[in-house]
Coordinates of C-alpha atoms in Angstrom, one line a residue:
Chain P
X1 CA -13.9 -13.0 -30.0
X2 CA -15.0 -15.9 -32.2
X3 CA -18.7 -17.2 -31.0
X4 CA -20.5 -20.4 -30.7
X5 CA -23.5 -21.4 -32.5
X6 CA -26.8 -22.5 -30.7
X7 CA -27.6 -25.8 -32.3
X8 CA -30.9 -26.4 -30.3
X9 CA -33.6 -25.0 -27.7
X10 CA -35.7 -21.9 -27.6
X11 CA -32.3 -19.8 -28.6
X12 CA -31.5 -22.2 -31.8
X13 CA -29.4 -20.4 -34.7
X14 CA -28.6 -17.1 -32.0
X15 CA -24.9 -16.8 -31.0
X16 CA -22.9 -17.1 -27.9
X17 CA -19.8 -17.4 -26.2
X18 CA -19.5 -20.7 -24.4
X19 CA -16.0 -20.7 -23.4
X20 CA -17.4 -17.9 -20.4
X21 CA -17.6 -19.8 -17.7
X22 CA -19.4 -17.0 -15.4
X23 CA -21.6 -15.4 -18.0
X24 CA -22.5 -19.0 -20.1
X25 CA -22.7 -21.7 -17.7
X26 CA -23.3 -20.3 -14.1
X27 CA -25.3 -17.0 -14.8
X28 CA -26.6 -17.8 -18.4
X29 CA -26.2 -18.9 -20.9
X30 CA -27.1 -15.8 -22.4
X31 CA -28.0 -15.4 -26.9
X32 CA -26.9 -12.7 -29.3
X33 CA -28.3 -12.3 -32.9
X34 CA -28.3 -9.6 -35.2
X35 CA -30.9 -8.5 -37.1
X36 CA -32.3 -5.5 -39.4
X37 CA -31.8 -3.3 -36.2
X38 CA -28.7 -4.7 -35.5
X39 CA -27.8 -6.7 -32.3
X40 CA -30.1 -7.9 -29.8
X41 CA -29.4 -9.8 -27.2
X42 CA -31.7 -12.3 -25.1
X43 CA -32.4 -15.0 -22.0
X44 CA -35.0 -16.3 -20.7
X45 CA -35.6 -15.5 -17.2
X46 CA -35.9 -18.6 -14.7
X47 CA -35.6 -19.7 -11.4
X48 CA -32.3 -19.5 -10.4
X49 CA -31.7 -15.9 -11.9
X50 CA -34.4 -14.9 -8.9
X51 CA -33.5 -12.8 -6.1
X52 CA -35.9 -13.3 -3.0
X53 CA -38.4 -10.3 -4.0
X54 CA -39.3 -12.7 -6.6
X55 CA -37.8 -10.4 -9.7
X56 CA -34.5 -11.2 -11.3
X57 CA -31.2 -10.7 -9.4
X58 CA -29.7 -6.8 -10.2
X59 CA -26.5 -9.0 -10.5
X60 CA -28.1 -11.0 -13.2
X61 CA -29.3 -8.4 -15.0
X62 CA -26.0 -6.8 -15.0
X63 CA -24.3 -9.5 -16.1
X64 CA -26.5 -9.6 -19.0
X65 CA -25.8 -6.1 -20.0
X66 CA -22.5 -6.9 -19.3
X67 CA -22.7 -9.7 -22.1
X68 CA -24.8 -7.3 -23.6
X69 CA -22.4 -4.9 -24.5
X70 CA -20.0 -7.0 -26.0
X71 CA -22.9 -8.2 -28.2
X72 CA -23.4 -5.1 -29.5
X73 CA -19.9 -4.0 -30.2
X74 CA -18.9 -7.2 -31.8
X75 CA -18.9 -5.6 -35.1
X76 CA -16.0 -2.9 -33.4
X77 CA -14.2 -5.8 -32.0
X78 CA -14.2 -8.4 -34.4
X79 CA -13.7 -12.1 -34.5
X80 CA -10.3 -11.5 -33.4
X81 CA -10.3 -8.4 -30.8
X82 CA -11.3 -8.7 -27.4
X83 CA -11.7 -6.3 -24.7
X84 CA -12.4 -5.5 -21.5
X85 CA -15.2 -3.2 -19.4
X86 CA -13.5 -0.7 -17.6
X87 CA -16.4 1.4 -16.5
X88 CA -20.5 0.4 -16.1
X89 CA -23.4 2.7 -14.7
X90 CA -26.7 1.3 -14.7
X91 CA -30.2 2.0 -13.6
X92 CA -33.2 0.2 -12.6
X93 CA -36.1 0.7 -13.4
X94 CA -38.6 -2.0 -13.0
X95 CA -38.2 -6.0 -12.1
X96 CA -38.1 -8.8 -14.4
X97 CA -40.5 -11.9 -13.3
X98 CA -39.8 -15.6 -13.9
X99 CA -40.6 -17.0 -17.6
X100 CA -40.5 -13.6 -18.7
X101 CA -38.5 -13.0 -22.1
X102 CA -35.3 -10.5 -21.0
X103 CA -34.0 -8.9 -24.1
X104 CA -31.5 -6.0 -25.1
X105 CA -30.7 -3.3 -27.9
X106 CA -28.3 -1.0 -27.6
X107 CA -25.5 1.0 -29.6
X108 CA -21.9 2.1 -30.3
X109 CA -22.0 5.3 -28.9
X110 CA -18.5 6.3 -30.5
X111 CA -15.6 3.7 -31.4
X112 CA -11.7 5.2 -30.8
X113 CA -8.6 3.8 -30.9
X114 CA -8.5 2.5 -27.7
X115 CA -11.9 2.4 -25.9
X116 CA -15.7 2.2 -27.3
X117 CA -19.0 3.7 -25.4
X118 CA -21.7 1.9 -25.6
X119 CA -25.0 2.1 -24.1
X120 CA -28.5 0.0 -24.2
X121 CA -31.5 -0.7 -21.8
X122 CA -32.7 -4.1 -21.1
X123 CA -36.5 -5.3 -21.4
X124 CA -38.3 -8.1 -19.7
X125 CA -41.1 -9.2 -22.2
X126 CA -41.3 -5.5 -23.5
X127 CA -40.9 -3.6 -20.4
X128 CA -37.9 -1.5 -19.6
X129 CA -35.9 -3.0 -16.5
X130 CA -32.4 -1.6 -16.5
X131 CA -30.9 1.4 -18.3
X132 CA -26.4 0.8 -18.9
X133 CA -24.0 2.2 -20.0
X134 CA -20.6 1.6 -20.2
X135 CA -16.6 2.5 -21.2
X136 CA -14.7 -0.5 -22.9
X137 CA -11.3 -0.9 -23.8
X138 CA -9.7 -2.5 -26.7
X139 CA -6.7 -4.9 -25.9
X140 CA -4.4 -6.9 -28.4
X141 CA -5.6 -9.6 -30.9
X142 CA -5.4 -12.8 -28.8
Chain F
X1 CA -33.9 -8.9 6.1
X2 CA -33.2 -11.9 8.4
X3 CA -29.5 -13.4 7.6
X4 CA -28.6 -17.1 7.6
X5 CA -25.4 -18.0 9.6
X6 CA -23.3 -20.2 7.9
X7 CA -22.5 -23.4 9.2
X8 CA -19.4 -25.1 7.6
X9 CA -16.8 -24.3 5.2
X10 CA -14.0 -21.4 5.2
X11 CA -16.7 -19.0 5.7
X12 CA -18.2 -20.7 8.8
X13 CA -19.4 -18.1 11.2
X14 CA -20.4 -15.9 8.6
X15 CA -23.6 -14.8 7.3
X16 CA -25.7 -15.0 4.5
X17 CA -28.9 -15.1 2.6
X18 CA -29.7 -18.2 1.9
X19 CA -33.3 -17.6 0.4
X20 CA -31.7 -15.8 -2.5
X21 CA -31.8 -17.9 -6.2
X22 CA -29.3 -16.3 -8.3
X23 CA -27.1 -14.9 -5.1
X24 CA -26.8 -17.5 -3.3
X25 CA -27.2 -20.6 -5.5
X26 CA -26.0 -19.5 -9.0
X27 CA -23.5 -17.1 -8.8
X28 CA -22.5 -17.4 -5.2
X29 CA -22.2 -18.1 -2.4
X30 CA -21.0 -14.5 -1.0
X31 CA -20.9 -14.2 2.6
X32 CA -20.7 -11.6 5.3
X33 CA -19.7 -10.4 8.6
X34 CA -19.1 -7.9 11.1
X35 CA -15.7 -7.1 12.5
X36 CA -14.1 -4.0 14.7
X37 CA -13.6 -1.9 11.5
X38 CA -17.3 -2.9 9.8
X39 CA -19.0 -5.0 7.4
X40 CA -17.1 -7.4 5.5
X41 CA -17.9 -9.5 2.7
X42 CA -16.2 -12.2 0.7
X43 CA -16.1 -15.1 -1.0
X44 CA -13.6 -17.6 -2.8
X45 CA -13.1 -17.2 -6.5
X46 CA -13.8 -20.3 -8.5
X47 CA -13.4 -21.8 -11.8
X48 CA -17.4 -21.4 -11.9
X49 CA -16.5 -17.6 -11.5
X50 CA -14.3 -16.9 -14.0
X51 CA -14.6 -15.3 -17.6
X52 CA -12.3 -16.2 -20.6
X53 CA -9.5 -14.1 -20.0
X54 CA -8.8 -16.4 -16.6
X55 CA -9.9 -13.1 -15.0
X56 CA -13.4 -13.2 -12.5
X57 CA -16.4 -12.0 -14.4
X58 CA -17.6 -8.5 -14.5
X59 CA -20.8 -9.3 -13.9
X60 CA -19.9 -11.9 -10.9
X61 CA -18.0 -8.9 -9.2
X62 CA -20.7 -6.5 -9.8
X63 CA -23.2 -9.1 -8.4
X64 CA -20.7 -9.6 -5.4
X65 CA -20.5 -5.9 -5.1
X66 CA -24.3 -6.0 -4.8
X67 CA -24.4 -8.1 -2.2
X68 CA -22.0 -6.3 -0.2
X69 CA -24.1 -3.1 -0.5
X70 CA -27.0 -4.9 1.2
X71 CA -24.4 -6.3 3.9
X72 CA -22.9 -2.7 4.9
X73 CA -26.0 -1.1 4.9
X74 CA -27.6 -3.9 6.6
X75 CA -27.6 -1.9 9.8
X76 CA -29.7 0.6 8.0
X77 CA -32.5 -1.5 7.0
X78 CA -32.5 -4.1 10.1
X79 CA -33.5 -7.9 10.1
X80 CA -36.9 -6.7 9.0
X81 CA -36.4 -4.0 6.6
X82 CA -36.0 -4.4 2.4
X83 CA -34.9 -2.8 -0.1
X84 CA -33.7 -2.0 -3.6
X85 CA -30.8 -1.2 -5.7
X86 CA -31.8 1.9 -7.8
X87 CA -28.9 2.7 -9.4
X88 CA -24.9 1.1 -9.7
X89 CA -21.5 2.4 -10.8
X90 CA -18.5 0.6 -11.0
X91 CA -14.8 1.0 -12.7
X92 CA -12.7 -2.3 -12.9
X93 CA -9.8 -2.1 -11.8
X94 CA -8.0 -5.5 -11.9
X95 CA -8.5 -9.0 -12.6
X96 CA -9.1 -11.6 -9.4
X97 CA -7.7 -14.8 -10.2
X98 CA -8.8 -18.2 -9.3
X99 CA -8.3 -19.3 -5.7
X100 CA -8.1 -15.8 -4.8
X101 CA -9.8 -14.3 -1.9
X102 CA -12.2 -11.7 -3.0
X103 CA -13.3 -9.2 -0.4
X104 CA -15.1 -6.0 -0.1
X105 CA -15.6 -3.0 2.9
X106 CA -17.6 -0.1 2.3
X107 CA -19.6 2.7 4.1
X108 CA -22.5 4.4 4.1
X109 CA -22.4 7.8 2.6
X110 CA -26.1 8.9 4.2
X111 CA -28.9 7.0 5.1
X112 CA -31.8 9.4 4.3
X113 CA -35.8 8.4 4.9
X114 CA -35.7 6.7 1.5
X115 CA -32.7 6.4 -0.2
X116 CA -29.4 5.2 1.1
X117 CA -26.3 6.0 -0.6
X118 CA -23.6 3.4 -0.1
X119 CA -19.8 3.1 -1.7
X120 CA -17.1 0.4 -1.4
X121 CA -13.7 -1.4 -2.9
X122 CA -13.5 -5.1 -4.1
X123 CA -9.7 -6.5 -3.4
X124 CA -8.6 -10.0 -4.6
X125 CA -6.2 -11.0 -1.9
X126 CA -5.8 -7.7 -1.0
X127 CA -5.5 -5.4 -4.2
X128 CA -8.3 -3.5 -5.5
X129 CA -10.5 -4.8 -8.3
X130 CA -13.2 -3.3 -8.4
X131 CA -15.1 0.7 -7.4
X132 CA -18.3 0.6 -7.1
X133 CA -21.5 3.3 -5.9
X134 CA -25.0 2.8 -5.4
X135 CA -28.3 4.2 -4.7
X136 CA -30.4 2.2 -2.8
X137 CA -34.7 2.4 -2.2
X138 CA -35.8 2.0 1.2
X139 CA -39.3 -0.6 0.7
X140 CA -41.9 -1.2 3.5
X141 CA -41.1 -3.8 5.8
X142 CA -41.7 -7.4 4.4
Chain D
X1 CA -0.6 20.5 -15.9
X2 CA 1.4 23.5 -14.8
X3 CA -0.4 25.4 -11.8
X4 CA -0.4 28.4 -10.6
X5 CA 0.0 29.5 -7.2
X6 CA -2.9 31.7 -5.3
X7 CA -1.0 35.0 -4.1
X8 CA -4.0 36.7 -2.2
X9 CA -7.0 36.5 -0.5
X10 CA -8.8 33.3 1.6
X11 CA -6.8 30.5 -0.3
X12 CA -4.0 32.7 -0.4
X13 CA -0.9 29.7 -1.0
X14 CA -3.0 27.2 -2.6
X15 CA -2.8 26.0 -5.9
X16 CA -5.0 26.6 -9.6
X17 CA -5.3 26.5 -13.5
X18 CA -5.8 29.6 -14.3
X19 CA -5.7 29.2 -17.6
X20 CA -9.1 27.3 -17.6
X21 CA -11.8 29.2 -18.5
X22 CA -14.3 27.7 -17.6
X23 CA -13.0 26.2 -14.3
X24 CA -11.6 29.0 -13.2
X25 CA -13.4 32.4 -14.1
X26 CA -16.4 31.3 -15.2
X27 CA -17.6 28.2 -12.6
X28 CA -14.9 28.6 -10.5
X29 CA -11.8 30.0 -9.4
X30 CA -11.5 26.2 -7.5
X31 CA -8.3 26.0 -5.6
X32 CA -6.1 22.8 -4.4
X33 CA -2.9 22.0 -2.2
X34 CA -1.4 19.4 -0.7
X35 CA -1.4 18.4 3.0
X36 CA 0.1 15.5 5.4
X37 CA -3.2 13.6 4.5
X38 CA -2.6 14.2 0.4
X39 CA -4.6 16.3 -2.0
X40 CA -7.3 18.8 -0.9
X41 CA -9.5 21.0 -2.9
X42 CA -11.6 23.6 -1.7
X43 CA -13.3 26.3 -2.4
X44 CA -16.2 29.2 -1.0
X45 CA -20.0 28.6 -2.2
X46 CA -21.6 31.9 -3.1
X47 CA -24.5 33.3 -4.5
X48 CA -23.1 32.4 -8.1
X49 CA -23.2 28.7 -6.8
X50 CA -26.5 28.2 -6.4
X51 CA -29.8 27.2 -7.8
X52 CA -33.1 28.1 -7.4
X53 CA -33.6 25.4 -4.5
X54 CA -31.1 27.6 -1.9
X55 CA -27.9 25.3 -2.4
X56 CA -25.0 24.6 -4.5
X57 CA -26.2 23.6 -8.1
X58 CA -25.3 20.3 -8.6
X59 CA -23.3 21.0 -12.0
X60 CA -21.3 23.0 -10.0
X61 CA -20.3 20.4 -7.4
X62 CA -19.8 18.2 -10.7
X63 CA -17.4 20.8 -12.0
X64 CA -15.5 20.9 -8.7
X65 CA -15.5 17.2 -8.8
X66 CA -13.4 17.5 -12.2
X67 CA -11.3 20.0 -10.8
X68 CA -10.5 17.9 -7.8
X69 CA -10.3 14.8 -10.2
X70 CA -7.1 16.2 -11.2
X71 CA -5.6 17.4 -8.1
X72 CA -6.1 14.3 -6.8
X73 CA -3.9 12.5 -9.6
X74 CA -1.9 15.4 -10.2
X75 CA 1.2 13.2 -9.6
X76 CA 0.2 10.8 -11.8
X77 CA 0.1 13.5 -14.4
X78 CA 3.2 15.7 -13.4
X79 CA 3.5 19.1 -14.5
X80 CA 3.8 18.2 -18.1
X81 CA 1.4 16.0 -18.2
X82 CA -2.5 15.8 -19.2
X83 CA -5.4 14.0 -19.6
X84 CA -9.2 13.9 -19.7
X85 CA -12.1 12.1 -18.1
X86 CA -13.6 9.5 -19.6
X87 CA -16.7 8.4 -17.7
X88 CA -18.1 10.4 -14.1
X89 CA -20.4 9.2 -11.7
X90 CA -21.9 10.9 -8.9
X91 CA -24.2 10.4 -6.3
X92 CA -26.1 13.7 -4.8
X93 CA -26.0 13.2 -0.7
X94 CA -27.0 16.7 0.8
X95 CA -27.0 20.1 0.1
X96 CA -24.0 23.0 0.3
X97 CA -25.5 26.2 1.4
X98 CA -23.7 29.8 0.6
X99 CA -21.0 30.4 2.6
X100 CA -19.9 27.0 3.5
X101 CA -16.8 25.9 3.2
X102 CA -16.5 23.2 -0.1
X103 CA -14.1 20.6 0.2
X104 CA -12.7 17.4 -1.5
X105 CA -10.4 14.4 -0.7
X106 CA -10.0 11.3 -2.7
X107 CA -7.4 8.7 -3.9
X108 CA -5.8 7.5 -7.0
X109 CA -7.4 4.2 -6.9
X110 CA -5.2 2.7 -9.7
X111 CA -3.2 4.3 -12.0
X112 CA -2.6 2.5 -15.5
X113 CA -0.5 3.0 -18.5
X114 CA -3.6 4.9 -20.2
X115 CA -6.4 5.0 -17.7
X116 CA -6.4 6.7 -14.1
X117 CA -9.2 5.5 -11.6
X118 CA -10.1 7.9 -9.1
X119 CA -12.6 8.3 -6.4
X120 CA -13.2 11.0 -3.6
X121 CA -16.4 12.5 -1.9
X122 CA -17.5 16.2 -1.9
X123 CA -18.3 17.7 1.6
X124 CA -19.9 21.2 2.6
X125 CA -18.3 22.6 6.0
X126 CA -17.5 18.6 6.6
X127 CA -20.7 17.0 5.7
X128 CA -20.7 15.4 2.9
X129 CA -22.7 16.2 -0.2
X130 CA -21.2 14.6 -3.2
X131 CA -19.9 11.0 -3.9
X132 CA -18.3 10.6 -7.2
X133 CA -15.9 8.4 -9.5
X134 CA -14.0 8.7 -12.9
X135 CA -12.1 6.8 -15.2
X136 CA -9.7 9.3 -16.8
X137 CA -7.5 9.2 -19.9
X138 CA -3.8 9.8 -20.6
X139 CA -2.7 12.1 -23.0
X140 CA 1.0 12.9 -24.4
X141 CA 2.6 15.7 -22.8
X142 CA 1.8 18.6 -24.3
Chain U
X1 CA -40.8 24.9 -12.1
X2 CA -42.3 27.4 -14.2
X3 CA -40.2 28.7 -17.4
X4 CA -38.8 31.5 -18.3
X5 CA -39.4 32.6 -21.9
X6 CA -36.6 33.6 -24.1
X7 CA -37.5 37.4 -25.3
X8 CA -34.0 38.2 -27.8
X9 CA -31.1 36.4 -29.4
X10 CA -30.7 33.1 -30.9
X11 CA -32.7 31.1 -28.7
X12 CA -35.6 33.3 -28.8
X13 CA -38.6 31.8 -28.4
X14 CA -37.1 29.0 -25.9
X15 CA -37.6 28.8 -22.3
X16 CA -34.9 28.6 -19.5
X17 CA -35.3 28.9 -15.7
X18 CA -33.5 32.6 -15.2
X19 CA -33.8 32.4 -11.2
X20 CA -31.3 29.6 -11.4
X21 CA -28.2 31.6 -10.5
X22 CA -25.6 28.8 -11.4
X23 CA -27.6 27.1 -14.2
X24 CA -28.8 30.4 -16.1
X25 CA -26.3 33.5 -15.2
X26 CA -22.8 31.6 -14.7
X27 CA -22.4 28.5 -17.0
X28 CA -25.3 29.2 -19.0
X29 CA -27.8 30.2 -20.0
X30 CA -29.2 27.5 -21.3
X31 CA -32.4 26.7 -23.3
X32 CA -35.1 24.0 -23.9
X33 CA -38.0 23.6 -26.1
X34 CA -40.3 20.9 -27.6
X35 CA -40.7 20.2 -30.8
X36 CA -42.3 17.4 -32.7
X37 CA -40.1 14.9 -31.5
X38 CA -39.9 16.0 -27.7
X39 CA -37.9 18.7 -26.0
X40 CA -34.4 20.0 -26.6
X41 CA -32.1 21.9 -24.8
X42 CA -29.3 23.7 -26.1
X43 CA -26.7 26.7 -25.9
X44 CA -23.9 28.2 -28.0
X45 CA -20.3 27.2 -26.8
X46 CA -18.6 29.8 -26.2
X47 CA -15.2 31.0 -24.8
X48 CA -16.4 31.1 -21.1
X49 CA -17.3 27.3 -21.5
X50 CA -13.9 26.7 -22.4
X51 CA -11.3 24.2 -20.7
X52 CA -7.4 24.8 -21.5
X53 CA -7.5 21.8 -24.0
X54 CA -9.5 23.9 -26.2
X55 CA -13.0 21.9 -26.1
X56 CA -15.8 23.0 -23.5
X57 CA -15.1 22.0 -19.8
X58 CA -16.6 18.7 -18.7
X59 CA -18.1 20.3 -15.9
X60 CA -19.7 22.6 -18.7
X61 CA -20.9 19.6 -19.9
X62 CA -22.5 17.8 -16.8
X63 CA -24.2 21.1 -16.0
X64 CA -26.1 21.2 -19.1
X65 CA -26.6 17.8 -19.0
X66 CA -28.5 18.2 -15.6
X67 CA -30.3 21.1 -17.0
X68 CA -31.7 19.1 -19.7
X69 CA -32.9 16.6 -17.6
X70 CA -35.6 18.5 -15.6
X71 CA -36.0 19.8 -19.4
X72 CA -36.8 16.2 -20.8
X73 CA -39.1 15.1 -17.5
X74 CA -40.9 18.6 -17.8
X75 CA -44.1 16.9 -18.2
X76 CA -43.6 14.7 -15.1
X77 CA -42.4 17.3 -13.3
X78 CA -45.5 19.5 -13.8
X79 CA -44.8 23.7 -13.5
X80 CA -45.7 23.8 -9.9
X81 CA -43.4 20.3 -9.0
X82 CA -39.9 20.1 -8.6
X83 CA -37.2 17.8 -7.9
X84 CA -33.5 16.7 -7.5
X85 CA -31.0 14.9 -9.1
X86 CA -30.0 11.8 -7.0
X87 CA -27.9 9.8 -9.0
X88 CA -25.7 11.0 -12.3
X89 CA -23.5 9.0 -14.6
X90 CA -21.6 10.2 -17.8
X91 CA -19.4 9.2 -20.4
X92 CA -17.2 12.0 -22.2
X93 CA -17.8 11.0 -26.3
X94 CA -15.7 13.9 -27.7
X95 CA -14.6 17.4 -27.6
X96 CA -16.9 20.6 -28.4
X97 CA -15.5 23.4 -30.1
X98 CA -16.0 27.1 -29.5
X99 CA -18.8 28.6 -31.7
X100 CA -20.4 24.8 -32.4
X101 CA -24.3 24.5 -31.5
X102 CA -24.4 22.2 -28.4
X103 CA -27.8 20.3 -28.1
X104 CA -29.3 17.5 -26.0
X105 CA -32.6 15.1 -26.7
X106 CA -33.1 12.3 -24.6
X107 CA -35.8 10.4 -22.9
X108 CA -37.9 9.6 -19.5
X109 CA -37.2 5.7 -19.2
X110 CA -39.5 5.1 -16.2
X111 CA -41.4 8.1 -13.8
X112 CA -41.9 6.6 -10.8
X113 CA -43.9 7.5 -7.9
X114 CA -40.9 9.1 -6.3
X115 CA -38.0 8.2 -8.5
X116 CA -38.0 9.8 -12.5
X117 CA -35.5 7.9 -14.6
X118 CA -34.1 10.0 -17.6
X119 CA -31.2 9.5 -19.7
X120 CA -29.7 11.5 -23.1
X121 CA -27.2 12.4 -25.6
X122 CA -25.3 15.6 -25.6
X123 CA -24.2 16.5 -29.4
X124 CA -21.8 19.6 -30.8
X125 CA -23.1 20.3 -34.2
X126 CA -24.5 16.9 -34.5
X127 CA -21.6 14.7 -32.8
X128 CA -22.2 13.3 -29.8
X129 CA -20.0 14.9 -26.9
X130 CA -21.5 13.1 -23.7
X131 CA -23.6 10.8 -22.9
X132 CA -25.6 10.4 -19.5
X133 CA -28.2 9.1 -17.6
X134 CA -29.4 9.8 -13.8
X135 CA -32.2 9.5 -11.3
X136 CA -34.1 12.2 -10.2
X137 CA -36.2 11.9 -6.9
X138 CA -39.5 14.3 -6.8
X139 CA -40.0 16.9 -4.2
X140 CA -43.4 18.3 -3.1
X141 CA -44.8 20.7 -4.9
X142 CA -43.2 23.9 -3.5

C-alpha cells in the first residue's frame, strides 16, 4: 500500500498512510520510517489517547501495533499488496504516560504464500509497554 | 468504576464512561447495558471508524472489544473497583461496514482474587467479526 | 482426516486418529464424537497428565485443545480433508486433577476458503479449566 | 523449582525438572541451560513427537514452549519459587522434522510483582517453528 509523506511537524520526512481514516485521523496519526535496523514505527502520546488511569488507552496502543505491523512488513507487501490481520495476541506490560514518545520495532517472523507472522513490542520513551504478535494475510494487488 | 448513563441519541438509556479520553472521545463512543441474557455493548459504525478497505478498523474493534470486557465483567469489579487488561487475543473474522450496528456479548470464564478471565463475539448487524479473550488485573479500589 | 473408531474400554464408540503419534500414544489417546449438542472431546486425566503442581500439565490441556480443534471443524475438513493451525491462544482458568473427567465443546466460528476460526473452552468434571482460540489453515486433500 | 541435572546422553550436562510427569516422562524430556547469551531449552524430535503430517505435533510444540518459559524466567522464579502459566499465545512458523535439534531462546519482557511476562522463538535446526509469548502469575514459595 503506497504511503504518504510527512511534509511537517515533529514526524517530518517519516511515512504514513493517510487515506486510514481509524488509524490516521481518529486514533493517530501514527509515523513509520526505516532505518539501519529496519522499520520503526512512532507517535507521540497525548491527551486524547488517555484512558482514565491516566496511561494510554490498551485500544490505542493496539491500534498502533496494529499499524505497527504493517509498517514492518511493508517490505513483504509492497507498494502494491495489501492485506489484512487475521489474528493479534498482545501483552501489557507497563503504561504509557502523556508526552511520552511511543515507539515500535519488530520483525517478519516468516513470510509464505499466503500469510506473514510478525511480531514486535512497543516502548513509551524506552520502556517496554506492550508485547504483539500477530498472523496476517496477503490478499490481491488492489 | 462509576458508569455514566447516556442521555440522548440511539444509545439513550445506555451506559458509559464518559471520563475516558481515547474511549470515549476519540475512538468512541461505545456504550453498554444490561438486558435478561447479560451485558451488552454496542455502538454505530462511522466513517470516522473505518480503515481503507471500507472495512472497520482492527484496532477500533479491538478497542471496542476492550471496552466490552470492562462492561461484562463490570459486575465483578463493582462501581468502585478498577482494573486492567493484562493480556488480549483476537481473530477477525469479518468486515463491519458503515452504518452497521456493531455489538458484542460475552461472559466471564472465572473471576479469581486477582485476575478475571473474560471472552466474547463482535457481530456487525448480527454476524460475527470479531473473537476475542482476555486476562484482566484486579487493582485496589480507586 | 479419516478416524478411527474406539472398539473397547471407557470411550468405547467414540472417535480418534490413531495414526498420530504424538496425539494419540504419546500425549494422548484423546477421543471425540458427536452428540445432539455437536462435537465433544473427552478424555481421562491420569498420572501421565500431570505436573509437578498435582494437576493436568498445561501442555497437555494445550494438546487436547488441538485435538478438539479439529473435532470441532471436522466437517469443515471432511474425511479427506486436512489442515493445520496457524495461531492458538489460551487462557489457564483452573486446574484438572487425576481422575477427572476432561472435556471440550466449541464452535466453528467462521469457516473461510483457507482459514477456519474456532473457539471452545476446556472443562475438568464440568468446571472449566481452559479457554482457547485458533486460526487454522486449509490444506489439499491429501 | 529446583533442577534436575542431566547425568548421560546428548543433553548431558543440562537441567530438566524430572518430577514433572507430563513435561519430563511423556512429551519430553526436555532440557535447559544458560549460556553466554541466556538460557536455552531444547530436545531431539523424535518419532513419539510426531503428528500424521510428518512434522512434530503442535501440542508437542506448546508443551515445550511452556517448559521453556519457567526455563527463561528461572532467575525470577528463584529455586524455591514457582508459578503458573496464565495466559499463552502462539503462532505455528513451520514444520519440525524427525531427527532435527529443536531449541528455544527467548526473553523476560517485564517481572512483575505477581505477573512475569516472557515471550520466545521455537527453532528446528535453526528455523523458526513457533513462536509464543504468555503471562505467568507467581505462586508462594512452596
Amino acid at each position: 500500500m503506497k504511503p504518504d509523506l510527512v511534509t511537517e511537524g515533529e514526524f517530518k520526512g517519516w511515512m504514513t498512510w493517510m487515506s486510514e481514516a481509524f488509524e490516521y485521523d481518529t486514533a493517530g496519526p501514527f509515523y513509520y520510517r526505516k532505518d539501519e535496523q529496519g522499520y520503526i514505527t512512532a507517535f507521540r502520546a497525548e491527551a486524547k489517547h488517555m484512558n482514565q488511569g491516566g496511561v494510554v488507552h490498551g485500544g490505542c496502543l493496539m491500534t498502533f501495533a496494529d499499524f505497527s505491523l504493517f509498517a514492518i512488513a511493508a517490505d513483504e507487501f509492497g507498494e502494491d499488496g495489501y492485506g489484512v490481520t487475521v489474528a493479534f495476541n498482545s501483552e501489557f506490560l507497563s503504561g504509557a504516560k502523556e508526552g511520552q514518545l511511543v515507539e515500535s520495532r519488530g520483525e517478519v517472523l516468516r513470510a509464505g504464500g499466503s500469510l506473514i507472522f510478525v511480531r514486535g513490542v512497543v516502548t513509551a520513551d524506552g520502556t517496554p509497554c506492550l508485547n504483539y504478535s500477530a498472523t496476517l494475510k496477503r490478499l490481491s494487488p488492489r
